[in-house]
Amino acid sequence: MNEAQHEFPILVTGAAGRIGSVGRTVTELLLARGFRVRAQVRVDDERAMMLRDLGAEVVVGDLLDIMAVHQAIEGCERVCFAMSVAPTYLEAAANVAVVAKHHGVKAFINLSQMTVNEMDIFNTTASPQQKQHWLVEQILSWSELPVVEVRPTAFMEGLFLQTAKAVAMQDKILAPFGKGKNSAIAAVDVARVIAEILSDPVEHIGKTYHLTGPVSQDMDAVAREFSAALGRAISYVDVPLEIWGEQLIAFGMPPHVAAHVATMAQLHQENRYDRFSHDVEGLTGVPPMSIREFVQRNAHSFAPATPE
């Protein structure tokens, strides 16, 4: 590694996420490798302070504010664009792309979604978020930026931590996934891949990587992984999609996010998440985390409440 590769900070957007934040973990991994990291956050709170404590340069601003985007990107040659599910995703991504092109960014890593692989000018899904991811990939292609597309499948954090209460209280995974298979991936494995690419991006420019867990399996097999990890019998219960979707709204999930999550459930039922790739191990030399290991690491989230 020569000194020039460490001269400019690497921008990581969405660095202050909460559960399973890819941006935060990418920041940690790059700092551990000796890189300077500029971490973009929307709110200056305890998460931003934690990033500063790690050694990151924190910039606070909304990606919908183009001047804030200039502040974030100027002086950076490498950018990791990651953003949580939001109705403003497309506008934010377009802002980041045009400003990155203006400043001559030399590597632009885009955290997309694997469902984009099945989409084209005639085919989309019912999820506004997934359609926006496809549109952003088109914008980046037209921009002629030096892009690396990273397309993970469904995240373990999103699929399993949101069912943690039912596992803890009823020893059941309640989800409307039918008999469909999935190869869910842990956020840390996505972050490891992105950090590897950002460390030396030249050979990756123009490539697309598809990231999955180590095996594609149905929810009954997932339940067996839970059982082995927790040391008690966990079963899968296939709940009606309509009722489940209504509960998302009742629990206060924003409509845009609820539509995205409901579409993912429908695609699971249609077995559209039966995917597998060796890209995580191929890029990092380490295989992706299994569901059993993920549950073991998060065992406290699935533990029954202790009687007072």
Coordinates of C-alpha atoms in Angstrom, one line a residue, residues 46-233:
E46 CA -24.5 9.8 19.8
R47 CA -23.9 7.7 16.7
A48 CA -22.0 10.6 15.0
M49 CA -19.9 11.0 18.2
M50 CA -19.1 7.3 18.2
L51 CA -17.8 7.7 14.6
R52 CA -15.6 10.6 15.7
D53 CA -14.3 8.6 18.6
L54 CA -13.3 5.9 16.2
G55 CA -11.3 8.5 14.2
A56 CA -13.6 9.3 11.4
E57 CA -14.1 12.8 10.0
V58 CA -17.8 13.3 10.4
V59 CA -19.8 15.6 8.0
V60 CA -23.4 16.3 9.0
G61 CA -25.9 17.0 6.2
D62 CA -28.9 15.8 4.2
L63 CA -28.1 14.2 0.9
L64 CA -31.1 16.1 -0.5
D65 CA -29.1 19.3 0.0
I66 CA -26.7 19.5 -2.9
M67 CA -24.4 21.9 -1.1
A68 CA -24.2 19.4 1.8
V69 CA -23.3 16.8 -0.8
H70 CA -20.5 19.0 -2.2
Q71 CA -19.2 19.4 1.4
A72 CA -19.2 15.6 1.8
I73 CA -17.5 14.7 -1.5
E74 CA -15.0 17.4 -2.2
G75 CA -11.5 16.1 -1.6
C76 CA -12.5 12.4 -1.7
E77 CA -11.4 10.2 -4.6
R78 CA -13.4 7.1 -3.4
V79 CA -17.1 7.1 -2.4
C80 CA -19.3 4.4 -0.9
F81 CA -22.9 5.3 -1.5
A82 CA -25.2 3.5 1.0
M83 CA -28.6 4.7 2.2
S84 CA -31.5 3.2 4.1
V85 CA -34.9 2.5 2.6
A86 CA -36.6 5.8 2.0
P87 CA -38.9 7.5 -0.5
T88 CA -36.2 10.1 -1.1
Y89 CA -33.5 7.5 -2.2
L90 CA -33.6 8.3 -5.9
E91 CA -33.1 12.0 -5.5
A92 CA -30.4 11.6 -2.9
A93 CA -28.5 9.1 -5.2
A94 CA -28.8 11.4 -8.2
N95 CA -27.4 14.3 -6.1
V96 CA -24.4 12.2 -5.0
A97 CA -23.8 11.0 -8.6
V98 CA -23.8 14.4 -10.2
V99 CA -21.6 15.9 -7.5
A100 CA -19.2 12.9 -7.6
K101 CA -18.8 13.4 -11.3
H102 CA -18.2 17.1 -10.9
H103 CA -15.4 16.4 -8.4
G104 CA -13.8 13.7 -10.5
V105 CA -14.3 10.8 -8.1
K106 CA -12.1 7.8 -9.1
A107 CA -14.2 5.0 -7.6
F108 CA -17.9 5.0 -6.8
I109 CA -19.2 1.9 -4.9
N110 CA -23.0 1.7 -5.0
L111 CA -24.8 -0.5 -2.5
S112 CA -27.7 -1.7 -4.5
Q113 CA -30.0 -4.8 -4.2
M114 CA -29.8 -8.2 -5.9
T115 CA -33.4 -7.9 -7.1
V116 CA -32.2 -5.4 -9.6
N117 CA -30.6 -8.3 -11.5
E118 CA -34.2 -9.4 -12.5
M119 CA -35.4 -6.0 -13.5
D120 CA -35.2 -4.2 -16.9
I121 CA -37.0 -1.6 -18.9
F122 CA -40.1 -3.9 -19.1
N123 CA -39.9 -5.6 -15.7
T124 CA -40.1 -4.2 -12.2
T125 CA -41.6 -5.1 -8.8
A126 CA -44.3 -3.7 -6.6
S127 CA -41.6 -2.2 -4.3
P128 CA -41.0 1.5 -5.0
Q129 CA -37.6 1.1 -3.3
Q130 CA -36.5 -1.7 -5.6
K131 CA -37.6 0.3 -8.7
Q132 CA -35.5 3.2 -7.4
H133 CA -32.5 1.0 -7.0
W134 CA -32.8 0.0 -10.7
L135 CA -33.2 3.6 -11.8
V136 CA -30.1 4.6 -9.8
E137 CA -28.1 1.9 -11.5
Q138 CA -29.2 3.3 -14.8
I139 CA -28.2 6.8 -13.8
L140 CA -24.8 5.6 -12.7
S141 CA -24.3 3.8 -16.0
W142 CA -25.2 6.9 -18.0
S143 CA -23.0 9.1 -15.8
E144 CA -19.9 7.1 -16.9
L145 CA -18.6 7.3 -13.3
P146 CA -16.1 4.6 -12.3
V147 CA -18.8 2.5 -10.6
V148 CA -18.7 -0.8 -8.8
E149 CA -22.2 -2.3 -8.2
V150 CA -22.6 -4.3 -5.0
R151 CA -25.9 -6.2 -4.9
P152 CA -26.7 -8.1 -1.7
T153 CA -29.7 -10.3 -1.3
A154 CA -32.0 -9.9 1.7
F155 CA -30.2 -9.0 5.0
M156 CA -30.4 -11.3 8.0
E157 CA -31.0 -8.3 10.2
G158 CA -34.1 -7.3 8.3
L159 CA -35.5 -10.8 8.0
F160 CA -34.8 -12.2 11.4
L161 CA -34.3 -9.4 14.0
Q162 CA -37.8 -8.1 13.2
T163 CA -39.2 -11.6 14.2
A164 CA -37.1 -11.7 17.4
K165 CA -40.0 -11.0 19.8
A166 CA -42.1 -13.9 18.5
V167 CA -39.0 -16.2 18.7
A168 CA -38.4 -15.0 22.3
M169 CA -42.0 -15.3 23.4
Q170 CA -43.4 -18.2 21.4
D171 CA -40.4 -20.1 20.0
K172 CA -41.8 -19.4 16.5
I173 CA -40.6 -17.5 13.4
L174 CA -43.7 -15.8 12.1
A175 CA -43.3 -14.7 8.5
P176 CA -45.3 -15.0 5.2
F177 CA -42.5 -16.6 3.1
G178 CA -44.2 -19.8 2.2
K179 CA -41.9 -22.6 1.0
G180 CA -39.6 -20.2 -0.7
K181 CA -35.8 -20.3 -0.1
N182 CA -33.4 -17.5 0.7
S183 CA -29.7 -17.1 1.2
A184 CA -29.8 -14.1 3.6
I185 CA -26.6 -12.3 4.3
A186 CA -25.3 -10.6 7.4
A187 CA -24.6 -6.8 7.1
V188 CA -21.0 -7.3 8.3
D189 CA -20.3 -9.5 5.3
V190 CA -21.6 -6.9 2.9
A191 CA -19.4 -4.3 4.7
R192 CA -16.3 -6.6 4.5
V193 CA -16.8 -6.8 0.7
I194 CA -17.2 -3.0 0.3
A195 CA -14.1 -2.3 2.5
E196 CA -12.1 -4.7 0.4
I197 CA -13.1 -3.0 -2.8
L198 CA -12.5 0.5 -1.4
S199 CA -9.0 -0.5 -0.2
D200 CA -7.9 -1.0 -3.8
P201 CA -10.7 -0.4 -6.3
V202 CA -8.9 -0.3 -9.6
E203 CA -9.5 -3.9 -10.7
H204 CA -13.2 -3.8 -9.6
I205 CA -14.3 -0.7 -11.6
G206 CA -17.2 -1.6 -14.0
K207 CA -18.0 -4.9 -12.2
T208 CA -21.1 -6.1 -10.4
Y209 CA -21.0 -8.4 -7.4
H210 CA -23.8 -10.4 -6.0
L211 CA -23.6 -11.2 -2.3
T212 CA -25.4 -14.0 -0.5
G213 CA -25.1 -16.1 2.6
P214 CA -23.4 -19.6 2.5
V215 CA -26.5 -21.6 1.5
S216 CA -30.0 -21.1 0.1
Q217 CA -32.7 -22.8 2.2
D218 CA -36.4 -22.7 3.1
M219 CA -37.8 -21.3 6.3
D220 CA -38.1 -24.8 7.9
A221 CA -34.4 -25.2 7.5
V222 CA -33.9 -21.7 8.9
A223 CA -35.9 -22.7 11.9
R224 CA -33.6 -25.7 12.4
E225 CA -30.6 -23.3 12.3
F226 CA -32.3 -21.2 15.0
S227 CA -33.0 -24.3 17.1
A228 CA -29.3 -25.4 16.9
A229 CA -28.1 -21.9 17.8
L230 CA -30.4 -21.3 20.7
G231 CA -30.6 -24.8 22.1
R232 CA -34.4 -25.0 22.1
A233 CA -37.0 -26.0 19.5

